[in-house]
Amino acid sequence: MSVATAAAFSFRVKDLTLAESGRHQLRLAENEMPGLMALRAEFGESKPLKGARIAGSLHMTVQTAVLIETLVTLGAEVRWASCNIFSTQDEAAAAVVVGPNGTPEAPAGVPVFAWKGETLEEYWWCAAQIFDWSAEAAATGADFTGPNLILDDGGDATMLVHKGREFEEAGAVPADSGDDSHEYKVILDLLRASLAESSDRYTTIGSEILGVTEETTTGVHRLYELARDNALLFPAINVNDSVTKSKFDNKYGIRHSLPDGLNRATDVLIGGKVCFVAGYGDVGKGAAEALKGQGARVIVSEVDPINALQAAMDGFQVATLSSVVDQIDILVTGTGNLNVVTVDDLVGLKHLAIVANVGHFDNEIDMAGLEALEGAERIEIKPQVHEWRLPTGRSILVLSEGRLMNLGNATGHPSFVMSNSFTNQVLAQIELFTKQSEYPTGVYVLPKHLDEKVARLHLDALGVELTTLTPEQAAYIGVPVEGPYKLDHYRY
Amino acid sequence: MSVATAAAFSFRVKDLTLAESGRHQLRLAENEMPGLMALRAEFGESKPLKGARIAGSLHMTVQTAVLIETLVTLGAEVRWASCNIFSTQDEAAAAVVVGPNGTPEAPAGVPVFAWKGETLEEYWWCAAQIFDWSAEAAATGADFTGPNLILDDGGDATMLVHKGREFEEAGAVPADSGDDSHEYKVILDLLRASLAESSDRYTTIGSEILGVTEETTTGVHRLYELARDNALLFPAINVNDSVTKSKFDNKYGIRHSLPDGLNRATDVLIGGKVCFVAGYGDVGKGAAEALKGQGARVIVSEVDPINALQAAMDGFQVATLSSVVDQIDILVTGTGNLNVVTVDDLVGLKHLAIVANVGHFDNEIDMAGLEALEGAERIEIKPQVHEWRLPTGRSILVLSEGRLMNLGNATGHPSFVMSNSFTNQVLAQIELFTKQSEYPTGVYVLPKHLDEKVARLHLDALGVELTTLTPEQAAYIGVPVEGPYKLDHYRY
Amino acid sequence: MSVATAAAFSFRVKDLTLAESGRHQLRLAENEMPGLMALRAEFGESKPLKGARIAGSLHMTVQTAVLIETLVTLGAEVRWASCNIFSTQDEAAAAVVVGPNGTPEAPAGVPVFAWKGETLEEYWWCAAQIFDWSAEAAATGADFTGPNLILDDGGDATMLVHKGREFEEAGAVPADSGDDSHEYKVILDLLRASLAESSDRYTTIGSEILGVTEETTTGVHRLYELARDNALLFPAINVNDSVTKSKFDNKYGIRHSLPDGLNRATDVLIGGKVCFVAGYGDVGKGAAEALKGQGARVIVSEVDPINALQAAMDGFQVATLSSVVDQIDILVTGTGNLNVVTVDDLVGLKHLAIVANVGHFDNEIDMAGLEALEGAERIEIKPQVHEWRLPTGRSILVLSEGRLMNLGNATGHPSFVMSNSFTNQVLAQIELFTKQSEYPTGVYVLPKHLDEKVARLHLDALGVELTTLTPEQAAYIGVPVEGPYKLDHYRY
Amino acid sequence: MSVATAAAFSFRVKDLTLAESGRHQLRLAENEMPGLMALRAEFGESKPLKGARIAGSLHMTVQTAVLIETLVTLGAEVRWASCNIFSTQDEAAAAVVVGPNGTPEAPAGVPVFAWKGETLEEYWWCAAQIFDWSAEAAATGADFTGPNLILDDGGDATMLVHKGREFEEAGAVPADSGDDSHEYKVILDLLRASLAESSDRYTTIGSEILGVTEETTTGVHRLYELARDNALLFPAINVNDSVTKSKFDNKYGIRHSLPDGLNRATDVLIGGKVCFVAGYGDVGKGAAEALKGQGARVIVSEVDPINALQAAMDGFQVATLSSVVDQIDILVTGTGNLNVVTVDDLVGLKHLAIVANVGHFDNEIDMAGLEALEGAERIEIKPQVHEWRLPTGRSILVLSEGRLMNLGNATGHPSFVMSNSFTNQVLAQIELFTKQSEYPTGVYVLPKHLDEKVARLHLDALGVELTTLTPEQAAYIGVPVEGPYKLDHYRY
């Protein structure tokens, strides 16, 4: 059984229909991901990733499929898992497995270990598969065990290697403490089984890895902690803090997907409504702009006085939630903090007010408190849309059970936004693979000229004509003609 | 078999699930239709429509269900059909038939003759059913044949009565001419069968009718033609030209549903895109505002220099379609005219440009020409979203096969917008029923004080506090304190 | 002494400097008045106004100078007065009197009777001069007494003729009643002197006049009253209600001049401020848009529920003034009504809140009440900007003493807006002069095709490309290819 | 003669009128500068600047007067000069010199050496005066020569000390090289005279100075160069890069003052016009928003692809100047670079296009090239507004001779914006004076908690209610409850 067939099996591709549907969607998405397509054009021949063995752990969506095929076009071998048990789009996975010219029987694509609705046990089994490159080694007679690069989103793949090595060094996997989460127990079981089979699997794998590129705030946070504790095994590039990532997907992604999710969930007219946006960071800025653009009246809350002043200067009323709660038709939270919306707030809202989280985990809203509220009753209007009847006699509509509604009620960030993020990922992979000496173990952001390059690759698609500095002008402001143009602390 | 049971049968209600789901949706919609709910509160006891027998022909949606139950609350008896073969929401119809306290076995609601996906024969059979009040007459021992009011959308119900009477007067239904549309043949067959059964059915029905209230531009146009030709059988109120109808559903409805439809259909990021909006009437104004609110660059076209100047003063580039066609990512047409987008225009668009009609019939875009274009190929991406591969090697994405995409790819006007339109309908029904002497046969718009009343009933829901004129102020500008406040030609 | 010399004398032109400065400004204004310049190009040779003798009464500004010279280019003879004692720009008047090729000693322009800061006696003397065409008659040997057309703004010129004729018919000018305003006494004195000289001067003048075109709401109101009372002496065209007048100068003029006036008066940052706009008609819409565009938070008040609903749908909070008065930084009134802002409101404002009237007379704000308020003290910060110290210890800043601050603190409507209004005026003059049979005595609005023409003449200057209907499209919507395109009740 | 009298003399205060007028304006400005007033309230008793001797060099405007009196309220002694020969508002200077309770004969304020329209020789004489504290030393018997703090804008004061000390160390002031600017010769002359009088004046002064706080990009740039070259004599705080400075005055200041300047200069309607904004940094963002807010169509140019992508995502067309030059009505440049607008561009503009610089020096526009253009003629329309007739027959309107038109044609940043900047200045002065050990020689930005404090002090005035983190929330995101809230690289 070929590697790809195994992957196909693992992925449970049943027939060509799914893959063909996925292929159509890939084609449309490619048109919206000009950054990735430009990298294919620029590097498709020189193949700077030839020799790269990439273990990818990132939502297995149509956009990720375009990313994976870009990595392959640049010469890389790839194995892939999702980083979330629900986020896989099966048709995208199928298309990637089958490949542009393959069939379900003779898949010619990339081994993908992901399907929509994995159990936690399945999820971590999939994660382990992206580190098992024995089939690839056997196929080529090469002498390696695992990947030499990780492309990560949230840090699960990176964590698996670090934990695996840690327990191998200790010679034992700790027993479950009573307090461990179910998920942590699953991980310990997996690594316990691995240790029983091999005393140095993850030690070897870790030693082969040249670095990791990480997509998210959470994953980056873990990396800085590892670095601070001198526990980081290999260099890491923090893709999250590229301007073309953080200032684009947060702001412009939410501007797009918040109203989209509200509409799909409720069909309620946004115009004329009183909307409250908790938080005026990039997410809140995008949310507020979108709602204003639909004719809503927007009230904002903030804890940071600088952001609060920005909100005021942008024309928004800035108030605490509790002081205006009884005027609110649509409540949006985008802070990254917890308990931003309390049960008291929920109970105080207008009848049938809509509650939408676009920030972070479901704990932005005190969903646990709502569930524990005596006399509250939950009625499913449709999947991801629940009416909660409150003891007051009023009801509220909670979207996606308090989780990210732009994912749960809409389809997350559009392709064009993801193209910016993923172009950063690919450039970061090339950096780590081709300039190893420049990146000793540590955590880095991409150099600004690459951040600018990501932007540059997305201009043509929008019909943007860039102006070129004259040498005289470049000298006058002390930058190269071709950039980078700004100091590191420039805020955009 | 009771009337309601017959209706239940005609509607094919199978079980309570559908009706219960509809009932949930009605409850949510009621919260977004404050105008109708206010009329229930104001007139629920006095029941000004007691004795009214209303034949309704209007899309059988959740919003219409709220309208129907409002009419019933005001004392009317109602029979209903949809005015479009596809637009019925079955759960809404089921809920109306079953009624708030009924069951599928013992329906206690309103006879509804409508289901999603009727044939043309079924459609016109349903239309005929709303004029057959024999069961109601029998149940009460009353002496009537049909309804005494029509509530119409598009004019099909009104036309059926006029044509029926015309052929009864002529004593014969004409044979099909070779050129008749299939639909017209279906109508002729229906009326031929009617004439075979009764020589004066529609003559009698027509004589019982006190008037019609009409919702749409098209229907109103037919009414003015009938009046001009002295062929109008009863008075008509043109609800379409109430300010709270035409300036609200066109502008604010489209502002809401255009981006909604684009998102559901394609998930393409609107921000940064070049969007073209053909027409800067109320529909175009709403479309342009929505796209601008999402960060698109909007170019507008116009034939009327006044509207063109408005577009320019609102900050939009105004250009002909052909002069900028190769820059367009999203092409929106909202003119009410035909062939606004030609095949040449379609062929000239950017690769995978999106083509969306929010104006009128599918002939706004030359779909027939596209279908006839040699070398063009149509690929279904998903229902209502088709890629057309063009001989140029480029493709375009056509939404809803060129028909109204805010209906086909989204869910049409939201409840709050419809509440404005339907509150006009109810007030117009009350006018015709209670002030017959004030409306001799002819076509009328609602008096301005009622138009203002419609607006007034929607303010509380949005937290709007209205200012009241002092008597001194009212005298100064020469209006009553309670309105109406403006001259008829005021443009808002 | 030539007529022009007399005018120059009356106007008090002292030297060429003033005229030259005016000439520069005219040249710049011409560039912003494409409608008038297009009329010069279209009609400069055919001279449709040849034989027209126009008595103009309209603010003698730079823009009016361009209007006057356009009338002359089209063949008319013109005499001019201002319609306001303060609004004359002396350099504009000088330039018109001297003419493009004249000198102060040998003026070759138009007799203008207007200067900045007239007394009421001077004002009405000037008004009388535009009806005295004896010099022109003598110069040409022609047999006429006065003008054959009036171009009016506010109706003073029209009123003078009507009153003059009325008293001549009665044979006497009434004595001053005790209640007459000072201005009315001045008028009676003037007409008494006239009657002493001639028993039929204004009777003759009135009989020679073919019609009047009137610019303003107030003037139009007087004309409709005269027509209603069968007292109108000649036909009148209501230019005020052309779409290109009322929807343009109210909305876009105020959008421009409100922030301009605020800035010139106070230099206070508008961004972040809480602004209140009383009235959401066209003036209020323009004001609200301008303030929002500067990053202010805008609250609106309305008495008309339709306009209130529009404000809400446009994203504004709608509240009564008294309910939010203590939050307001900038209070704008644009209603056309009186006592919209009471003394209680003024006293309740934030410290140093700015009070700005862009609506109507100074009675929009209860200035009389403020002046009478015990303990209130008025301090001039600079001309047209007064701090009022209130008994509360707080102060407010009142602009232009409660009068129109877009005139008092800024420079009124910009040339481009006035070009729209004045192009309507010229077309209306041509209508009355060339199509006398189509306008029996009565009050008319300009036919829609001319309204559209006005818009059309302003498109090129903004780079607007208009789309042309195909004959098939025109037939489909039932309009001529070249327009007019809309029914009369269309609201734009 | 007392110190204050000397200052009054130097300032040329003639009578009380000027000071009283300034005092009125100060009172209004204080209301718009809540940050400074809050510092007076917080520190007015503890007087943390007691003992501070501040040499200030910053535009002597009304806002600066509020700054100076704040420093005095906090305990400092102050001497002041302007940093620009034209920017002094004489009434503000007079008010500061006279002081709240003084008279011209017995001034009780601060010695100010500044008047509108200084020669370069006068300018540098004034600059030298702020370092001569002999009168103050004599008055108190204290043992010092000069100030112990500098508050600088542009770095002239700092440069004078550094150059003075450099030449004293060298023992001689260099002779004028042929290439030196006139201004540099003036400086050399001044220091040559000083050296003739004293061999160590600036060496002594430099040794007494605890630090400098610097306001501008240019000044900060010089400081970083000095630090890099180990030539910096004392610590410096870069106030320019506080978020509440750079992100506020650039963006919100320009948003306010660009349309203000356009209106005062030209009265041209902005709505509907095609405006071009060169540069989409903070200045360009503010400019583009302002013009869009007035209904203009805005085209943007950029050299940095990230900013270009932002412009596109914000809905603006992005093009090179030369590609659209013939469509432009209003050309705005805000880049900080030179020759952004070439003579070819100027010649290519539409007739009477307006050219406005809000970026930097007059070399943003090639004014030298324009002056050298054969056949070009310059006509003064009014001060700061010039028509340039071009050889093409077209003209353009150049504002403020190509210099910053928001200063030349309007009144610069409004008080509220300056309050943010100046509150940073005061806090920076306190830091340097009270925490000397924390600031060894080097260049610093203000700690984030002070940046946040500046914002915090401006919230109440705008009615902003801030939300407070719970301890649980603060712990969750790892920040103190009272802030600072963000990492240093956060971009806002």
PDB file of N, CA and C in Angstrom, chain A residues 241 246-247 252 255 302-305 307 313-314 318 320 323 337-339 360 363 452 465 467 473 476 486 491-492, chain D residues 241 246-247 252 255 302-305 307 313-314 318 320 323 337-339 360 363 452 465 467 473 476 486 491-492:
ATOM      1  N   ASP A 241       2.738  37.546  14.195  1.00  0.00           N
ATOM      2  CA  ASP A 241       2.956  38.980  14.357  1.00  0.00           C
ATOM      3  C   ASP A 241       3.461  39.691  13.111  1.00  0.00           C
ATOM      4  N   SER A 246      -1.497  39.770  11.433  1.00  0.00           N
ATOM      5  CA  SER A 246      -2.320  40.196  12.573  1.00  0.00           C
ATOM      6  C   SER A 246      -3.221  41.372  12.234  1.00  0.00           C
ATOM      7  N   LYS A 247      -2.722  42.315  11.440  1.00  0.00           N
ATOM      8  CA  LYS A 247      -3.562  43.482  11.130  1.00  0.00           C
ATOM      9  C   LYS A 247      -4.551  43.170  10.004  1.00  0.00           C
ATOM     10  N   TYR A 252      -9.825  42.736   8.912  1.00  0.00           N
ATOM     11  CA  TYR A 252     -10.595  42.611   7.682  1.00  0.00           C
ATOM     12  C   TYR A 252     -11.337  41.277   7.622  1.00  0.00           C
ATOM     13  N   ARG A 255     -14.391  41.883   9.824  1.00  0.00           N
ATOM     14  CA  ARG A 255     -15.302  42.805   9.142  1.00  0.00           C
ATOM     15  C   ARG A 255     -16.176  42.049   8.148  1.00  0.00           C
ATOM     16  N   GLU A 302     -14.138  49.243  26.219  1.00  0.00           N
ATOM     17  CA  GLU A 302     -12.685  49.025  26.216  1.00  0.00           C
ATOM     18  C   GLU A 302     -12.148  49.119  27.641  1.00  0.00           C
ATOM     19  N   VAL A 303     -11.076  48.405  27.901  1.00  0.00           N
ATOM     20  CA  VAL A 303     -10.355  48.562  29.157  1.00  0.00           C
ATOM     21  C   VAL A 303      -9.097  49.402  28.970  1.00  0.00           C
ATOM     22  N   ASP A 304      -8.579  49.413  27.739  1.00  0.00           N
ATOM     23  CA  ASP A 304      -7.331  50.140  27.472  1.00  0.00           C
ATOM     24  C   ASP A 304      -7.695  51.562  27.052  1.00  0.00           C
ATOM     25  N   PRO A 305      -7.235  52.566  27.786  1.00  0.00           N
ATOM     26  CA  PRO A 305      -7.656  53.936  27.459  1.00  0.00           C
ATOM     27  C   PRO A 305      -7.208  54.386  26.082  1.00  0.00           C
ATOM     28  N   ASN A 307      -7.021  52.509  23.266  1.00  0.00           N
ATOM     29  CA  ASN A 307      -8.012  51.969  22.332  1.00  0.00           C
ATOM     30  C   ASN A 307      -9.366  52.658  22.531  1.00  0.00           C
ATOM     31  N   MET A 313     -12.572  58.686  18.901  1.00  0.00           N
ATOM     32  CA  MET A 313     -12.161  59.509  17.758  1.00  0.00           C
ATOM     33  C   MET A 313     -12.709  58.953  16.449  1.00  0.00           C
ATOM     34  N   ASP A 314     -13.049  57.662  16.446  1.00  0.00           N
ATOM     35  CA  ASP A 314     -13.666  57.074  15.256  1.00  0.00           C
ATOM     36  C   ASP A 314     -15.182  57.244  15.273  1.00  0.00           C
ATOM     37  N   VAL A 318     -18.516  55.115  23.728  1.00  0.00           N
ATOM     38  CA  VAL A 318     -17.761  54.126  24.512  1.00  0.00           C
ATOM     39  C   VAL A 318     -18.392  54.063  25.891  1.00  0.00           C
ATOM     40  N   THR A 320     -19.590  51.172  29.344  1.00  0.00           N
ATOM     41  CA  THR A 320     -19.505  49.823  29.900  1.00  0.00           C
ATOM     42  C   THR A 320     -20.757  49.047  29.482  1.00  0.00           C
ATOM     43  N   SER A 323     -23.880  49.458  31.688  1.00  0.00           N
ATOM     44  CA  SER A 323     -24.605  50.737  31.689  1.00  0.00           C
ATOM     45  C   SER A 323     -25.570  50.878  30.525  1.00  0.00           C
ATOM     46  N   ASN A 337     -10.510  37.888  26.212  1.00  0.00           N
ATOM     47  CA  ASN A 337     -10.515  37.722  27.656  1.00  0.00           C
ATOM     48  C   ASN A 337     -11.708  36.850  28.069  1.00  0.00           C
ATOM     49  N   LEU A 338     -11.850  36.632  29.353  1.00  0.00           N
ATOM     50  CA  LEU A 338     -12.934  35.756  29.811  1.00  0.00           C
ATOM     51  C   LEU A 338     -13.967  36.523  30.616  1.00  0.00           C
ATOM     52  N   ASN A 339     -15.179  35.970  30.630  1.00  0.00           N
ATOM     53  CA  ASN A 339     -16.272  36.572  31.393  1.00  0.00           C
ATOM     54  C   ASN A 339     -16.493  38.039  31.056  1.00  0.00           C
ATOM     55  N   HIS A 360     -12.648  34.729  21.019  1.00  0.00           N
ATOM     56  CA  HIS A 360     -11.710  33.782  21.589  1.00  0.00           C
ATOM     57  C   HIS A 360     -12.517  32.565  22.016  1.00  0.00           C
ATOM     58  N   ASN A 363     -15.477  31.065  26.798  1.00  0.00           N
ATOM     59  CA  ASN A 363     -15.555  31.695  28.115  1.00  0.00           C
ATOM     60  C   ASN A 363     -15.567  33.224  28.053  1.00  0.00           C
ATOM     61  N   GLU A 452       6.557  42.774   3.862  1.00  0.00           N
ATOM     62  CA  GLU A 452       6.199  43.648   2.736  1.00  0.00           C
ATOM     63  C   GLU A 452       5.980  42.834   1.458  1.00  0.00           C
ATOM     64  N   GLU A 465      -1.874  49.796  -8.028  1.00  0.00           N
ATOM     65  CA  GLU A 465      -0.600  50.204  -8.648  1.00  0.00           C
ATOM     66  C   GLU A 465       0.291  50.791  -7.569  1.00  0.00           C
ATOM     67  N   THR A 467       3.622  52.753  -6.160  1.00  0.00           N
ATOM     68  CA  THR A 467       4.560  53.783  -6.577  1.00  0.00           C
ATOM     69  C   THR A 467       5.972  53.332  -6.191  1.00  0.00           C
ATOM     70  N   GLN A 473      14.767  59.765  -3.520  1.00  0.00           N
ATOM     71  CA  GLN A 473      13.777  59.716  -2.444  1.00  0.00           C
ATOM     72  C   GLN A 473      14.150  58.674  -1.395  1.00  0.00           C
ATOM     73  N   TYR A 476      16.774  60.004   0.726  1.00  0.00           N
ATOM     74  CA  TYR A 476      16.286  61.092   1.582  1.00  0.00           C
ATOM     75  C   TYR A 476      15.656  60.564   2.867  1.00  0.00           C
ATOM     76  N   LYS A 486       9.953  50.713   6.695  1.00  0.00           N
ATOM     77  CA  LYS A 486       9.582  51.253   7.993  1.00  0.00           C
ATOM     78  C   LYS A 486      10.465  50.703   9.107  1.00  0.00           C
ATOM     79  N   ARG A 491       3.601  51.517  13.436  1.00  0.00           N
ATOM     80  CA  ARG A 491       2.356  50.862  13.876  1.00  0.00           C
ATOM     81  C   ARG A 491       1.317  50.609  12.777  1.00  0.00           C
ATOM     82  N   TYR A 492       1.531  51.112  11.609  1.00  0.00           N
ATOM     83  CA  TYR A 492       0.604  50.938  10.468  1.00  0.00           C
ATOM     84  C   TYR A 492      -0.798  51.451  10.788  1.00  0.00           C
TER      85      TYR A 492
ATOM     86  N   ASP D 241       7.048  59.242  19.610  1.00  0.00           N
ATOM     87  CA  ASP D 241       6.583  57.884  19.343  1.00  0.00           C
ATOM     88  C   ASP D 241       5.651  57.322  20.402  1.00  0.00           C
ATOM     89  N   SER D 246       1.847  60.076  18.097  1.00  0.00           N
ATOM     90  CA  SER D 246       2.003  59.845  16.661  1.00  0.00           C
ATOM     91  C   SER D 246       0.714  59.355  16.013  1.00  0.00           C
ATOM     92  N   LYS D 247      -0.024  58.501  16.706  1.00  0.00           N
ATOM     93  CA  LYS D 247      -1.255  57.991  16.088  1.00  0.00           C
ATOM     94  C   LYS D 247      -2.403  58.985  16.223  1.00  0.00           C
ATOM     95  N   TYR D 252      -5.701  62.186  13.378  1.00  0.00           N
ATOM     96  CA  TYR D 252      -6.907  62.945  13.704  1.00  0.00           C
ATOM     97  C   TYR D 252      -6.698  64.441  13.523  1.00  0.00           C
ATOM     98  N   ARG D 255      -7.034  64.930   9.758  1.00  0.00           N
ATOM     99  CA  ARG D 255      -8.442  64.747   9.372  1.00  0.00           C
ATOM    100  C   ARG D 255      -9.222  66.040   9.593  1.00  0.00           C
ATOM    101  N   GLU D 302       1.032  54.917  -2.800  1.00  0.00           N
ATOM    102  CA  GLU D 302       1.895  54.403  -1.751  1.00  0.00           C
ATOM    103  C   GLU D 302       3.128  53.741  -2.362  1.00  0.00           C
ATOM    104  N   VAL D 303       4.215  53.786  -1.604  1.00  0.00           N
ATOM    105  CA  VAL D 303       5.394  53.017  -1.999  1.00  0.00           C
ATOM    106  C   VAL D 303       5.505  51.741  -1.172  1.00  0.00           C
ATOM    107  N   ASP D 304       4.929  51.730  -0.001  1.00  0.00           N
ATOM    108  CA  ASP D 304       5.037  50.567   0.883  1.00  0.00           C
ATOM    109  C   ASP D 304       3.859  49.641   0.601  1.00  0.00           C
ATOM    110  N   PRO D 305       4.137  48.414   0.210  1.00  0.00           N
ATOM    111  CA  PRO D 305       3.023  47.533  -0.179  1.00  0.00           C
ATOM    112  C   PRO D 305       2.062  47.225   0.968  1.00  0.00           C
ATOM    113  N   ASN D 307       1.085  49.353   3.442  1.00  0.00           N
ATOM    114  CA  ASN D 307       0.174  50.488   3.492  1.00  0.00           C
ATOM    115  C   ASN D 307      -0.725  50.531   2.255  1.00  0.00           C
ATOM    116  N   MET D 313      -7.857  47.812   1.135  1.00  0.00           N
ATOM    117  CA  MET D 313      -8.832  47.164   2.010  1.00  0.00           C
ATOM    118  C   MET D 313      -9.765  48.196   2.643  1.00  0.00           C
ATOM    119  N   ASP D 314      -9.335  49.445   2.678  1.00  0.00           N
ATOM    120  CA  ASP D 314     -10.203  50.511   3.180  1.00  0.00           C
ATOM    121  C   ASP D 314     -11.065  51.109   2.068  1.00  0.00           C
ATOM    122  N   VAL D 318      -5.847  52.650  -5.510  1.00  0.00           N
ATOM    123  CA  VAL D 318      -4.426  52.937  -5.282  1.00  0.00           C
ATOM    124  C   VAL D 318      -3.750  52.996  -6.639  1.00  0.00           C
ATOM    125  N   THR D 320      -0.568  55.266  -9.162  1.00  0.00           N
ATOM    126  CA  THR D 320       0.528  56.238  -9.177  1.00  0.00           C
ATOM    127  C   THR D 320      -0.038  57.593  -9.595  1.00  0.00           C
ATOM    128  N   SER D 323      -0.316  58.277 -13.380  1.00  0.00           N
ATOM    129  CA  SER D 323      -1.313  57.548 -14.164  1.00  0.00           C
ATOM    130  C   SER D 323      -2.709  58.155 -14.079  1.00  0.00           C
ATOM    131  N   ASN D 337       8.414  62.737   2.284  1.00  0.00           N
ATOM    132  CA  ASN D 337       9.506  62.558   1.338  1.00  0.00           C
ATOM    133  C   ASN D 337       9.599  63.784   0.424  1.00  0.00           C
ATOM    134  N   LEU D 338      10.560  63.755  -0.483  1.00  0.00           N
ATOM    135  CA  LEU D 338      10.727  64.931  -1.341  1.00  0.00           C
ATOM    136  C   LEU D 338      10.380  64.608  -2.794  1.00  0.00           C
ATOM    137  N   ASN D 339      10.016  65.667  -3.539  1.00  0.00           N
ATOM    138  CA  ASN D 339       9.692  65.517  -4.958  1.00  0.00           C
ATOM    139  C   ASN D 339       8.635  64.461  -5.207  1.00  0.00           C
ATOM    140  N   HIS D 360       5.197  67.634   5.034  1.00  0.00           N
ATOM    141  CA  HIS D 360       6.558  67.851   5.501  1.00  0.00           C
ATOM    142  C   HIS D 360       7.028  69.167   4.915  1.00  0.00           C
ATOM    143  N   ASN D 363       9.536  70.796  -0.040  1.00  0.00           N
ATOM    144  CA  ASN D 363      10.118  70.013  -1.132  1.00  0.00           C
ATOM    145  C   ASN D 363       9.334  68.742  -1.436  1.00  0.00           C
ATOM    146  N   GLU D 452      -0.640  55.316  28.220  1.00  0.00           N
ATOM    147  CA  GLU D 452      -2.037  55.007  28.546  1.00  0.00           C
ATOM    148  C   GLU D 452      -2.647  56.088  29.446  1.00  0.00           C
ATOM    149  N   GLU D 465     -16.806  56.146  28.867  1.00  0.00           N
ATOM    150  CA  GLU D 465     -16.774  55.337  30.089  1.00  0.00           C
ATOM    151  C   GLU D 465     -15.845  54.161  29.854  1.00  0.00           C
ATOM    152  N   THR D 467     -14.083  50.575  30.782  1.00  0.00           N
ATOM    153  CA  THR D 467     -14.374  49.335  31.496  1.00  0.00           C
ATOM    154  C   THR D 467     -13.141  48.946  32.320  1.00  0.00           C
ATOM    155  N   GLN D 473      -9.808  38.649  35.238  1.00  0.00           N
ATOM    156  CA  GLN D 473      -9.541  38.921  33.821  1.00  0.00           C
ATOM    157  C   GLN D 473      -8.114  39.382  33.606  1.00  0.00           C
ATOM    158  N   TYR D 476      -5.906  36.505  33.712  1.00  0.00           N
ATOM    159  CA  TYR D 476      -6.102  35.631  32.554  1.00  0.00           C
ATOM    160  C   TYR D 476      -5.273  36.090  31.358  1.00  0.00           C
ATOM    161  N   LYS D 486      -0.759  46.302  26.947  1.00  0.00           N
ATOM    162  CA  LYS D 486      -0.317  45.747  25.678  1.00  0.00           C
ATOM    163  C   LYS D 486       1.196  45.518  25.661  1.00  0.00           C
ATOM    164  N   ARG D 491       0.236  47.190  17.737  1.00  0.00           N
ATOM    165  CA  ARG D 491       0.210  48.248  16.708  1.00  0.00           C
ATOM    166  C   ARG D 491      -0.976  49.207  16.792  1.00  0.00           C
ATOM    167  N   TYR D 492      -1.938  48.930  17.615  1.00  0.00           N
ATOM    168  CA  TYR D 492      -3.125  49.796  17.778  1.00  0.00           C
ATOM    169  C   TYR D 492      -3.897  49.970  16.470  1.00  0.00           C
TER     170      TYR D 492
END
